[in-house]
Tab-separated table of C-alpha atoms and ligand atoms in Angstrom:
chain	number	residue	atom	x	y	z
A	74	MET	CA	-8.972	-51.384	29.641
A	75	LYS	CA	-12.347	-50.834	28.169
A	76	GLN	CA	-15.810	-52.768	28.908
A	77	VAL	CA	-18.611	-53.540	26.440
A	78	TYR	CA	-21.502	-54.609	26.453
A	79	ILE	CA	-24.126	-56.539	24.006
A	80	GLU	CA	-27.690	-57.154	24.737
A	81	THR	CA	-28.198	-59.847	21.853
A	82	MET	CA	-32.350	-60.817	20.755
A	83	GLY	CA	-33.169	-62.535	18.297
A	84	CYS	CA	-31.250	-66.653	16.371
A	85	GLN	CA	-28.734	-68.554	17.232
A	86	MET	CA	-26.727	-66.370	14.011
A	87	ASN	CA	-27.297	-63.620	16.088
A	88	LYS	CA	-25.179	-65.345	18.922
A	89	SER	CA	-22.911	-66.655	17.224
A	90	ASP	CA	-22.037	-62.725	15.631
A	91	THR	CA	-22.538	-61.801	19.188
A	92	GLU	CA	-19.343	-64.089	19.613
A	93	ARG	CA	-17.430	-62.473	16.526
A	94	MET	CA	-17.673	-59.178	17.863
A	95	LEU	CA	-16.047	-59.721	21.317
A	96	GLY	CA	-13.743	-61.386	19.758
A	97	MET	CA	-12.874	-58.648	17.220
A	98	LEU	CA	-12.976	-55.962	20.449
A	99	ALA	CA	-11.139	-58.055	22.846
A	100	HIS	CA	-7.788	-56.459	20.256
A	101	PHE	CA	-8.972	-53.604	21.105
A	102	ASN	CA	-8.963	-53.473	24.926
A	103	TYR	CA	-12.298	-54.591	25.228
A	104	VAL	CA	-13.636	-56.241	27.824
A	105	GLU	CA	-17.067	-58.200	27.755
A	106	THR	CA	-19.361	-57.122	31.038
A	107	LYS	CA	-22.623	-58.097	31.846
A	108	GLU	CA	-23.722	-54.667	33.586
A	109	PRO	CA	-24.473	-52.485	31.489
A	110	HIS	CA	-24.318	-49.406	33.855
A	111	GLU	CA	-20.553	-50.610	33.766
A	112	ALA	CA	-20.669	-50.106	30.133
A	113	ASP	CA	-18.005	-47.685	27.658
A	114	LEU	CA	-19.804	-49.384	25.133
A	115	LEU	CA	-23.315	-50.356	24.591
A	116	MET	CA	-24.011	-52.453	21.588
A	117	ILE	CA	-27.761	-53.917	21.170
A	118	ASN	CA	-27.319	-56.913	18.138
A	119	THR	CA	-30.967	-56.782	16.907
A	120	CYS	CA	-33.498	-59.113	15.323
A	121	SER	CA	-36.485	-58.877	13.055
A	122	ILE	CA	-38.572	-61.519	12.374
A	123	ARG	CA	-41.588	-60.589	14.414
A	124	GLN	CA	-42.589	-55.825	14.396
A	125	LEU	CA	-42.271	-57.238	18.562
A	126	SER	CA	-38.536	-58.092	18.270
A	127	GLU	CA	-37.783	-54.609	16.367
A	128	ASP	CA	-40.542	-52.755	19.048
A	129	LYS	CA	-38.109	-54.017	21.750
A	130	ALA	CA	-34.713	-52.715	20.458
A	131	PHE	CA	-35.793	-49.392	19.773
A	132	SER	CA	-36.805	-49.640	23.692
A	133	ALA	CA	-33.824	-51.079	24.787
A	134	ILE	CA	-31.793	-48.377	22.584
A	135	GLY	CA	-33.758	-45.401	23.684
A	136	LEU	CA	-32.882	-46.034	27.168
A	137	TRP	CA	-29.644	-45.975	26.754
A	138	GLY	CA	-29.543	-43.250	25.108
A	139	LYS	CA	-30.919	-41.291	28.122
A	140	TRP	CA	-27.492	-42.666	29.910
A	141	LYS	CA	-25.672	-40.274	27.939
A	142	LYS	CA	-26.335	-37.391	29.590
A	143	HIS	CA	-24.819	-39.333	32.834
A	144	LYS	CA	-22.144	-39.984	30.815
A	145	PRO	CA	-20.659	-37.949	27.181
A	146	ASP	CA	-18.498	-40.190	26.499
A	147	LEU	CA	-20.500	-43.536	26.198
A	148	LYS	CA	-20.696	-45.147	23.471
A	149	ILE	CA	-23.897	-47.537	21.393
A	150	GLY	CA	-24.548	-49.559	18.620
A	151	PHE	CA	-27.170	-50.992	17.275
A	152	CYS	CA	-26.412	-54.149	15.446
A	153	GLY	CA	-28.201	-56.924	13.122
A	154	CYS	CA	-31.130	-57.256	11.416
A	155	VAL	CA	-33.134	-54.558	12.142
A	156	ALA	CA	-29.984	-52.525	11.216
A	157	GLN	CA	-29.338	-54.442	8.196
A	158	GLN	CA	-32.424	-53.303	7.269
A	159	LYS	CA	-33.237	-50.225	8.236
A	160	ALA	CA	-29.390	-48.665	8.354
A	161	GLU	CA	-29.322	-44.856	7.582
A	162	GLY	CA	-33.040	-44.559	8.783
A	163	ILE	CA	-31.624	-45.298	12.902
A	164	LEU	CA	-29.087	-42.613	12.885
A	165	LYS	CA	-31.682	-40.224	11.928
A	166	ARG	CA	-34.374	-42.109	14.212
A	167	CYS	CA	-31.634	-42.094	16.896
A	168	PRO	CA	-29.641	-39.683	17.731
A	169	TYR	CA	-27.313	-40.830	20.651
A	170	VAL	CA	-26.347	-43.665	18.274
A	171	ASP	CA	-22.790	-43.365	17.192
A	172	PHE	CA	-23.184	-46.220	14.684
A	173	VAL	CA	-25.153	-49.098	13.339
A	174	LEU	CA	-23.386	-51.836	11.736
A	175	GLY	CA	-25.606	-54.739	9.579
A	176	THR	CA	-25.377	-58.064	9.320
A	177	HIS	CA	-22.524	-58.528	6.392
A	178	THR	CA	-20.098	-56.118	7.465
A	179	ILE	CA	-19.633	-56.985	10.760
A	180	TYR	CA	-15.597	-57.843	10.413
A	181	ARG	CA	-15.520	-53.267	10.050
A	182	LEU	CA	-15.406	-53.554	13.590
A	183	PRO	CA	-12.216	-52.676	14.564
A	184	ASP	CA	-12.623	-49.772	11.727
A	185	ILE	CA	-15.805	-49.033	13.222
A	186	ILE	CA	-14.204	-48.567	16.969
A	187	LYS	CA	-11.367	-46.333	15.701
A	188	ARG	CA	-14.166	-43.634	14.012
A	189	ILE	CA	-16.323	-43.254	16.630
A	190	ASN	CA	-13.446	-42.767	19.101
A	191	GLN	CA	-12.894	-39.481	16.568
A	192	GLY	CA	-15.987	-38.590	16.956
A	193	GLU	CA	-17.445	-39.700	13.369
A	194	ARG	CA	-21.366	-41.542	13.466
A	195	VAL	CA	-21.100	-44.571	11.050
A	196	CYS	CA	-23.092	-46.930	9.313
A	197	GLU	CA	-22.142	-49.839	7.731
A	198	CYS	CA	-25.074	-51.741	6.427
A	199	GLU	CA	-24.074	-52.663	2.898
A	200	GLU	CA	-23.814	-56.207	1.365
A	201	THR	CA	-20.411	-57.709	0.315
A	202	HIS	CA	-18.993	-60.122	-1.290
A	203	LYS	CA	-15.463	-60.208	0.440
A	204	THR	CA	-14.864	-63.832	1.741
A	205	GLU	CA	-14.551	-65.621	4.528
A	206	ALA	CA	-11.347	-65.559	4.968
A	207	ASP	CA	-11.008	-61.426	4.075
A	208	LYS	CA	-13.651	-61.393	6.859
A	209	GLU	CA	-12.722	-63.257	10.137
A	210	LYS	CA	-8.401	-62.738	9.619
A	211	ASP	CA	-7.220	-64.218	12.875
A	212	TYR	CA	-9.956	-63.343	15.550
A	213	GLU	CA	-10.470	-65.370	17.677
A	214	ILE	CA	-14.285	-66.015	18.881
A	215	LYS	CA	-14.619	-65.587	22.378
A	216	ARG	CA	-17.464	-67.783	23.050
A	217	VAL	CA	-19.785	-67.970	25.467
A	218	LYS	CA	-19.240	-70.780	27.942
A	219	SER	CA	-20.935	-73.870	27.949
A	220	VAL	CA	-21.070	-77.247	26.690
A	221	ASN	CA	-22.107	-76.309	23.110
A	222	ALA	CA	-20.013	-74.485	20.393
A	223	TRP	CA	-22.457	-72.931	17.283
A	224	ILE	CA	-20.885	-73.239	13.963
A	225	PRO	CA	-22.470	-71.074	11.373
A	226	ILE	CA	-22.028	-73.204	8.565
A	227	THR	CA	-24.579	-71.045	5.948
A	228	GLU	CA	-25.361	-67.719	6.363
A	229	GLY	CA	-28.457	-66.197	4.010
A	230	CYS	CA	-31.595	-67.985	2.178
A	231	ASN	CA	-32.207	-68.105	-1.263
A	232	ASN	CA	-36.414	-68.977	-0.629
A	233	PHE	CA	-37.722	-66.138	-0.418
A	234	CYS	CA	-40.884	-67.633	1.996
A	235	THR	CA	-43.631	-65.414	1.907
A	236	TYR	CA	-44.099	-64.305	5.007
A	237	CYS	CA	-40.009	-64.268	5.911
A	238	ILE	CA	-37.508	-61.037	6.648
A	239	VAL	CA	-34.452	-63.325	6.764
A	240	PRO	CA	-33.559	-63.105	2.424
A	241	TYR	CA	-33.274	-59.356	3.389
A	242	THR	CA	-31.691	-59.370	6.605
A	243	ARG	CA	-28.983	-62.334	5.590
A	244	GLY	CA	-28.585	-62.062	2.206
A	245	ARG	CA	-28.123	-64.479	-0.634
A	246	GLU	CA	-27.089	-67.890	0.525
A	247	ARG	CA	-23.301	-68.304	0.932
A	248	SER	CA	-21.711	-71.528	2.304
A	249	ARG	CA	-18.614	-71.196	4.814
A	250	GLU	CA	-15.458	-73.492	3.318
A	251	PRO	CA	-15.069	-76.951	5.091
A	252	GLU	CA	-11.682	-75.560	6.116
A	253	ILE	CA	-12.751	-72.787	8.536
A	254	ILE	CA	-15.190	-75.155	9.701
A	255	ILE	CA	-13.732	-77.502	10.490
A	256	LYS	CA	-11.096	-75.102	12.159
A	257	GLU	CA	-12.975	-73.748	13.891
A	258	ALA	CA	-14.630	-77.071	15.265
A	259	GLN	CA	-10.960	-77.999	16.653
A	260	ASP	CA	-10.602	-74.960	18.381
A	261	ALA	CA	-13.992	-75.418	20.242
A	262	LEU	CA	-13.248	-79.184	20.945
A	263	ASN	CA	-9.520	-78.285	22.186
A	264	GLN	CA	-11.689	-75.464	24.642
A	265	GLY	CA	-13.802	-77.967	26.059
A	266	PHE	CA	-16.214	-78.155	24.413
A	267	LYS	CA	-18.516	-81.279	24.571
A	268	GLU	CA	-21.163	-80.654	21.538
A	269	ILE	CA	-20.723	-78.873	17.738
A	270	THR	CA	-23.797	-77.466	16.527
A	271	LEU	CA	-23.907	-76.438	12.480
A	272	LEU	CA	-25.996	-73.615	11.884
A	273	GLY	CA	-27.743	-72.182	9.016
A	274	GLN	CA	-31.057	-70.971	8.184
A	275	ASN	CA	-30.871	-73.672	5.474
A	276	VAL	CA	-28.485	-76.095	6.829
A	277	ASP	CA	-29.339	-78.724	4.151
A	278	SER	CA	-28.455	-76.663	1.230
A	279	TYR	CA	-24.622	-75.853	2.482
A	280	GLY	CA	-22.338	-76.738	-0.899
A	281	LYS	CA	-24.762	-75.731	-3.722
A	282	ASP	CA	-22.676	-72.887	-4.325
A	283	PHE	CA	-19.710	-74.617	-3.738
A	284	LYS	CA	-17.769	-75.517	-7.624
A	285	ASP	CA	-16.523	-78.669	-6.019
A	286	LYS	CA	-20.747	-80.369	-6.268
A	287	SER	CA	-20.062	-83.217	-4.083
A	288	TYR	CA	-18.868	-81.629	-0.912
A	289	ARG	CA	-22.193	-81.297	0.590
A	290	LEU	CA	-23.432	-81.704	4.524
A	291	ALA	CA	-23.145	-85.104	4.566
A	292	GLN	CA	-19.756	-84.979	3.541
A	293	LEU	CA	-18.481	-81.991	6.263
A	294	LEU	CA	-20.338	-84.670	8.864
A	295	ARG	CA	-18.258	-86.466	8.085
A	296	ASP	CA	-15.251	-84.293	8.461
A	297	LEU	CA	-15.986	-83.913	11.580
A	298	ASN	CA	-17.341	-86.460	12.998
A	299	ALA	CA	-13.423	-88.214	11.897
A	300	LEU	CA	-12.279	-85.453	14.563
A	301	GLU	CA	-11.066	-87.151	17.728
A	302	GLY	CA	-12.596	-86.722	21.212
A	303	ASN	CA	-15.742	-87.610	22.687
A	304	PHE	CA	-18.001	-85.616	21.763
A	305	ARG	CA	-21.629	-85.314	19.639
A	306	ILE	CA	-23.189	-82.941	16.341
A	307	ARG	CA	-25.946	-81.614	15.462
A	308	PHE	CA	-27.356	-79.586	12.476
A	309	VAL	CA	-30.098	-76.963	11.942
A	310	THR	CA	-31.726	-76.194	10.604
A	311	SER	CA	-33.514	-78.286	7.518
A	312	TYR	CA	-35.614	-77.496	5.163
A	313	PRO	CA	-37.379	-80.707	4.441
A	314	THR	CA	-37.148	-81.080	0.623
A	315	ASP	CA	-33.287	-80.502	1.219
A	316	ILE	CA	-33.365	-83.798	3.418
A	317	THR	CA	-31.295	-86.189	0.991
A	318	ASP	CA	-31.259	-89.674	1.406
A	319	GLU	CA	-27.897	-89.610	1.627
A	320	LEU	CA	-27.701	-86.970	4.582
A	321	ILE	CA	-30.443	-89.125	6.360
A	322	ASP	CA	-28.165	-92.446	5.959
A	323	THR	CA	-24.807	-90.718	7.067
A	324	VAL	CA	-26.692	-89.639	10.368
A	325	VAL	CA	-27.809	-93.532	10.814
A	326	GLU	CA	-23.598	-94.154	10.291
A	327	LEU	CA	-21.866	-91.719	12.513
A	328	ASP	CA	-21.068	-91.914	15.161
A	329	LYS	CA	-21.147	-88.224	16.798
A	330	VAL	CA	-24.122	-86.734	14.652
A	331	CYS	CA	-26.540	-87.435	16.894
A	332	GLU	CA	-30.603	-88.495	16.579
A	333	TYR	CA	-32.014	-84.862	15.625
A	334	PHE	CA	-33.350	-83.372	13.224
A	335	HIS	CA	-35.261	-79.609	13.109
A	336	ILE	CA	-37.778	-79.634	9.880
A	337	PRO	CA	-40.179	-76.411	10.100
A	338	MET	CA	-43.801	-77.422	8.724
A	339	GLN	CA	-44.370	-73.371	9.088
A	340	SER	CA	-48.349	-74.818	8.245
A	341	GLY	CA	-50.262	-78.459	8.140
A	342	SER	CA	-52.284	-77.203	4.988
A	343	THR	CA	-51.021	-77.894	1.316
A	344	PRO	CA	-52.890	-74.058	0.035
A	345	VAL	CA	-51.441	-72.035	2.913
A	346	LEU	CA	-47.909	-74.262	2.067
A	347	LYS	CA	-48.388	-73.123	-1.530
A	348	ALA	CA	-49.331	-69.148	-0.252
A	349	MET	CA	-46.656	-68.828	2.112
A	350	ASN	CA	-44.224	-70.580	-1.236
A	351	ARG	CA	-42.676	-73.175	0.615
A	352	ARG	CA	-41.987	-76.487	-1.408
A	353	TYR	CA	-43.516	-79.261	0.049
A	354	ASP	CA	-47.420	-80.251	0.136
A	355	ARG	CA	-48.385	-81.666	3.293
A	356	GLU	CA	-48.270	-85.279	1.811
A	357	THR	CA	-44.439	-84.337	1.125
A	358	TYR	CA	-43.493	-83.243	4.157
A	359	ALA	CA	-45.582	-86.062	5.773
A	360	ALA	CA	-43.221	-88.388	3.416
A	361	ILE	CA	-40.075	-86.407	4.472
A	362	VAL	CA	-40.678	-87.172	8.126
A	363	LYS	CA	-42.029	-91.148	8.050
A	364	LYS	CA	-38.696	-91.845	6.166
A	365	VAL	CA	-36.235	-90.509	9.112
A	366	ARG	CA	-38.763	-91.387	11.309
A	367	ASP	CA	-37.969	-95.226	9.809
A	368	ARG	CA	-34.086	-94.955	9.025
A	369	VAL	CA	-32.914	-92.894	12.028
A	370	LYS	CA	-33.583	-94.893	15.424
A	371	ASP	CA	-35.227	-93.093	18.684
A	372	VAL	CA	-34.897	-89.298	16.642
A	373	THR	CA	-36.661	-86.362	17.539
A	374	ILE	CA	-38.484	-84.734	15.164
A	375	THR	CA	-38.911	-80.556	15.890
A	376	SER	CA	-40.788	-77.918	14.086
A	377	ASP	CA	-42.153	-74.261	13.677
A	378	PHE	CA	-45.668	-73.284	12.765
A	379	ILE	CA	-47.503	-69.786	11.517
A	380	ALA	CA	-50.723	-69.175	13.246
A	381	GLY	CA	-52.575	-66.549	11.210
A	382	PHE	CA	-50.997	-66.636	8.398
A	383	PRO	CA	-53.545	-63.832	5.671
A	384	GLY	CA	-56.024	-65.774	4.448
A	385	GLU	CA	-55.836	-68.992	6.702
A	386	THR	CA	-58.949	-70.510	7.528
A	387	GLU	CA	-60.227	-72.580	10.593
A	388	GLU	CA	-60.143	-75.858	8.659
A	389	GLN	CA	-56.540	-74.686	7.303
A	390	PHE	CA	-55.439	-74.035	11.090
A	391	VAL	CA	-56.924	-77.092	12.022
A	392	GLU	CA	-55.119	-79.105	9.571
A	393	THR	CA	-51.251	-77.695	11.116
A	394	LEU	CA	-53.134	-79.504	14.467
A	395	THR	CA	-54.056	-82.394	13.546
A	396	ALA	CA	-50.214	-82.062	10.973
A	397	ILE	CA	-48.593	-82.025	14.755
A	398	ASP	CA	-50.421	-85.320	16.612
A	399	GLU	CA	-50.280	-87.665	13.104
A	400	PHE	CA	-46.847	-86.954	12.366
A	401	GLU	CA	-45.824	-87.201	15.868
A	402	LEU	CA	-44.194	-84.116	15.970
A	403	ASP	CA	-42.266	-83.827	19.299
A	404	TYR	CA	-41.419	-80.563	19.713
A	405	SER	CA	-42.186	-77.454	17.795
A	406	ASN	CA	-41.328	-73.757	17.919
A	407	THR	CA	-44.775	-71.002	17.358
A	408	ALA	CA	-45.831	-67.429	16.861
A	409	ALA	CA	-48.624	-65.402	14.843
A	410	TYR	CA	-48.373	-64.172	11.630
A	411	SER	CA	-46.532	-60.782	12.628
A	412	PRO	CA	-46.205	-58.988	8.581
A	413	ARG	CA	-43.210	-57.867	7.678
A	414	GLU	CA	-41.666	-54.928	5.760
A	415	LYS	CA	-40.580	-55.606	1.607
A	416	THR	CA	-42.196	-59.552	2.340
A	417	VAL	CA	-44.713	-60.529	-0.580
A	418	ALA	CA	-47.367	-61.424	2.161
A	419	ALA	CA	-47.259	-58.402	4.549
A	420	LYS	CA	-49.437	-56.859	1.362
A	421	TRP	CA	-52.255	-58.728	1.344
A	422	VAL	CA	-53.829	-56.673	3.987
A	423	ASP	CA	-57.283	-57.192	3.136
A	424	LYS	CA	-56.214	-61.304	4.085
A	425	TYR	CA	-55.481	-61.026	7.125
A	426	ILE	CA	-56.501	-62.446	10.231
A	427	PRO	CA	-57.913	-60.426	13.093
A	428	GLU	CA	-55.379	-59.962	16.554
A	429	ASP	CA	-57.236	-61.634	18.657
A	430	VAL	CA	-58.834	-64.898	16.202
A	431	LYS	CA	-54.173	-65.140	15.843
A	432	THR	CA	-54.044	-64.872	19.683
A	433	LYS	CA	-56.476	-67.906	20.015
A	434	ARG	CA	-55.310	-69.631	17.342
A	435	LEU	CA	-52.070	-69.527	18.940
A	436	ALA	CA	-53.192	-70.849	22.301
A	437	ARG	CA	-55.430	-73.950	20.958
A	438	LEU	CA	-51.685	-74.396	18.645
A	439	ASN	CA	-49.198	-74.774	22.191
A	440	GLU	CA	-52.095	-76.457	23.393
A	441	GLN	CA	-51.411	-79.209	20.962
A	442	VAL	CA	-46.589	-78.765	21.324
A	443	ARG	CA	-47.810	-79.351	24.698
A	444	ILE	CA	-50.215	-82.344	24.142
A	445	ASN	CA	-47.419	-84.086	21.972
A	446	CYS	CA	-44.132	-82.561	23.831
A	447	LEU	CA	-45.453	-84.787	26.937
A	448	LYS	CA	-46.352	-87.755	24.650
A	449	SER	CA	-43.033	-87.987	22.848
A	450	ASN	CA	-41.175	-87.295	26.493
A	451	GLN	CA	-43.506	-90.298	27.761
A	452	LYS	CA	-42.128	-93.053	25.548
A	453	PHE	CA	-38.641	-93.068	26.708
A	454	ILE	CA	-39.681	-93.674	30.335
A	455	GLY	CA	-37.711	-96.300	31.786
A	456	ARG	CA	-34.860	-96.317	28.847
A	457	GLU	CA	-31.385	-95.935	29.719
A	458	MET	CA	-29.867	-92.758	27.757
A	459	GLU	CA	-26.455	-91.460	27.521
A	460	VAL	CA	-26.855	-87.861	29.303
A	461	LEU	CA	-24.598	-84.552	28.459
A	462	ILE	CA	-24.148	-82.819	31.135
A	463	GLU	CA	-25.480	-79.025	30.873
A	464	GLY	CA	-25.681	-77.764	34.203
A	465	PHE	CA	-25.718	-78.278	37.787
A	466	GLU	CA	-28.706	-75.744	40.214
A	467	ASN	CA	-30.594	-76.330	42.752
A	468	HIS	CA	-34.199	-77.302	42.193
A	469	LYS	CA	-36.939	-76.636	45.110
A	470	GLY	CA	-34.348	-77.882	47.519
A	471	GLN	CA	-32.474	-80.647	45.948
A	472	ASN	CA	-29.505	-80.486	44.330
A	473	VAL	CA	-30.124	-81.316	40.365
A	474	ILE	CA	-28.389	-82.083	36.995
A	475	THR	CA	-29.758	-80.923	34.009
A	476	GLY	CA	-28.316	-82.368	30.274
A	477	ARG	CA	-29.785	-83.394	26.991
A	478	THR	CA	-29.610	-87.259	25.245
A	479	ARG	CA	-28.622	-87.218	21.858
A	480	ASN	CA	-31.870	-86.829	20.583
A	481	ASN	CA	-31.819	-83.613	22.193
A	482	LYS	CA	-34.425	-84.738	25.330
A	483	ILE	CA	-34.048	-82.510	28.669
A	484	VAL	CA	-32.962	-84.402	31.602
A	485	HIS	CA	-33.216	-83.741	34.985
A	486	ILE	CA	-31.360	-85.980	37.415
A	487	PRO	CA	-30.552	-85.473	41.320
A	488	CYS	CA	-26.891	-85.327	41.913
A	489	ASP	CA	-24.728	-83.567	44.304
A	490	LYS	CA	-21.988	-83.634	42.277
A	491	ASP	CA	-21.453	-80.380	39.351
A	492	LEU	CA	-21.172	-82.685	35.981
A	493	THR	CA	-21.140	-80.318	33.494
A	494	GLY	CA	-19.018	-81.514	30.810
A	495	GLU	CA	-19.268	-84.720	31.864
A	496	PHE	CA	-21.342	-87.994	29.376
A	497	VAL	CA	-23.091	-89.814	31.860
A	498	ASN	CA	-25.451	-93.025	31.522
A	499	VAL	CA	-29.059	-92.270	33.033
A	500	LYS	CA	-32.120	-94.584	33.401
A	501	ILE	CA	-35.476	-92.363	32.556
A	502	THR	CA	-38.091	-92.707	35.583
A	503	GLY	CA	-41.307	-90.591	34.499
A	504	ALA	CA	-42.178	-87.398	31.652
A	505	LYS	CA	-42.980	-83.994	31.809
A	506	THR	CA	-44.606	-81.857	29.499
A	507	TRP	CA	-40.732	-79.873	28.446
A	508	TYR	CA	-38.038	-82.123	30.204
A	509	VAL	CA	-37.595	-86.046	31.754
A	510	ASN	CA	-36.381	-86.775	34.547
A	511	GLY	CA	-34.138	-89.451	35.632
A	512	GLU	CA	-31.307	-91.237	37.644
A	513	LEU	CA	-27.705	-91.248	37.568
A	514	LEU	CA	-26.747	-95.377	36.367
A	515	ASN	CA	-22.796	-94.437	36.619
A	516	ALA	CA	-21.418	-96.591	39.345
A	517	GLU	CA	-18.171	-94.359	39.054
A	518	TYR	CA	-19.953	-91.514	38.699
A	519	ASP	CA	-18.185	-90.679	42.383
A	520	LYS	CA	-15.289	-90.500	40.971
A	521	ILE	CA	-15.839	-87.911	38.111
A	522	SER	CA	-13.659	-84.938	38.884
A	523	THR	CA	-15.580	-81.671	38.650
A	524	SER	CA	-12.606	-80.019	37.797
A	525	THR	CA	-12.864	-81.588	34.676
A	526	ALA	CA	-15.757	-79.983	33.554
A	527	ALA	CA	-15.182	-78.563	30.334
A	528	ALA	CA	-15.945	-75.162	29.814
A	529	ASN	CA	-17.987	-74.128	32.586
B	654	SAH	N1	-34.827	-71.639	8.214
B	654	SAH	C1	-36.102	-71.658	8.461
B	654	SAH	C2	-36.740	-70.676	9.337
B	654	SAH	C3	-36.562	-69.475	9.870
B	654	SAH	S1	-37.378	-67.833	10.684
B	654	SAH	C4	-37.233	-72.245	7.566
B	654	SAH	O1	-37.116	-72.239	6.298
B	654	SAH	O2	-38.163	-73.077	8.452
B	654	SAH	C5	-38.193	-69.033	12.445
B	654	SAH	C6	-39.107	-69.256	12.135
B	654	SAH	O3	-39.575	-67.587	12.700
B	654	SAH	C7	-39.688	-69.345	11.039
B	654	SAH	O4	-39.569	-71.356	11.825
B	654	SAH	C8	-41.179	-69.079	11.226
B	654	SAH	O5	-42.011	-70.533	11.465
B	654	SAH	C9	-41.148	-67.954	12.196
B	654	SAH	N2	-41.416	-66.788	11.901
B	654	SAH	C10	-41.014	-66.223	10.291
B	654	SAH	N3	-41.497	-65.482	9.716
B	654	SAH	C11	-42.456	-64.893	10.606
B	654	SAH	C12	-43.223	-63.616	10.695
B	654	SAH	N4	-43.358	-63.072	10.004
B	654	SAH	N5	-44.252	-63.862	11.572
B	654	SAH	C13	-44.223	-65.339	12.213
B	654	SAH	N6	-43.207	-66.138	12.469
B	654	SAH	C14	-42.758	-66.066	11.674
B	655	SF4	FE1	-37.138	-67.246	5.716
B	655	SF4	FE2	-38.169	-69.427	4.357
B	655	SF4	FE3	-35.111	-68.944	4.456
B	655	SF4	FE4	-36.306	-69.711	6.673
B	655	SF4	S1	-36.383	-70.805	3.934
B	655	SF4	S2	-35.308	-68.120	6.723
B	655	SF4	S3	-38.615	-69.110	6.650
B	655	SF4	S4	-37.305	-67.119	3.651
B	656	F3S	FE1	-33.951	-62.741	13.768
B	656	F3S	FE2	-32.164	-62.142	11.903
B	656	F3S	FE3	-32.527	-64.372	13.088
B	656	F3S	S1	-33.922	-61.661	11.676
B	656	F3S	S2	-33.802	-64.581	13.770
B	656	F3S	S3	-31.608	-62.483	14.574
B	656	F3S	S4	-30.982	-64.345	11.037
């Protein structure tokens, strides 16, 4: 048996790829270790969404390169979005790297391992058009033990927002076959997972590339909802204008699909949205959010925003702050604009916003997000809600279980038993900025056996 350590950066798509790679490596007698010093094979699965993430990848791998002096048999692999983008350049820049593996070809990992063990240095980064069934063979996925299983349903993106590198690192949008997705969901449920989260850069454009134009996200949700058992279904990320009325109705109609939408707006200003090549203006986004809120009771709507996009004026930035407030966005991820190679906006050097202005705008943006998140949490004080427990910890001397409501609010509940994997009923007693407090209502919770706690 050999040991492999994989450092995963970036989004859930990368985390999901890591689970697939661990599954493949298991067939070649590699077991996962959490301790990089013990590993025979070190891999880094990189993200290039911002310059900072790329820089972190190179500094981490540089450190590993030094370990080779004392451990000559150590093998090092550079994978993920930075690999896809820089390919052979990484072999040249980092002489200690044994292989570079892009995002399209992870199914070739077993072959690559054989080749590097024979002393070859390998770069596999081209875009392939193999079918999913071909790619994935029968390799089992080594899922991270938790309550929630992530299942990619689309990969890549056709939108080419002017700031974003994803279309270059993940290629054109491809939808995975429903049969494969349903099988992965069933396998996860059989293993004890209690929540399935469907994953894609634009999850609501699922199926646009199928011959059968009627099979879209709504239909996939219906098929998954029909699987047996008590579990939840979520999906992220939604592109605003791809959210159809049918999808909203399906969320309302299906009992297992949760009241949660992640709908990144990116900017509250129409001219900035236009420069970003987003296909909606402020009013259209507002109308979509209103429609979702009107139809889906208690829905949580979260977003992403970029501060300091090239050419963004102070007034336009303030429109982002007012959008968060006006549309009552429950939570938002935020970032300062980072120029990315190959993207259109990176060429607008004369319009770049100075670093200090970007930093100040980001801080103001974060403050607005905090205010809204607290307001949103306060709305639920006094309500009774179902919580799926995800963890058990000792918090300042008190045992607490933590979990999420259907609408994705994080809940802390005092409790001496680890109820991970259980659905419990909770009364919300207080609100903090990032989570709410609650107390257990289940009279029978004493009888719940912790040994059945799933996958923990
Ligand atoms: N497909 C999703 C977003 C995927 S990328 C969508 O269209 O909304 C995740 C987030 O990273 C984006 O929503 C954006 O807010 C942020 N991001 C992407 N490129 C960036 C860049 N160059 N600088 C700063 N943030 C960026
Ligand atoms: Fe990037 Fe835009 Fe595609 Fe989202 S929709 S992944 S932001 S190009
Ligand atoms: Fe990063 Fe690639 Fe995801 S660039 S955000 S890891 S798709």
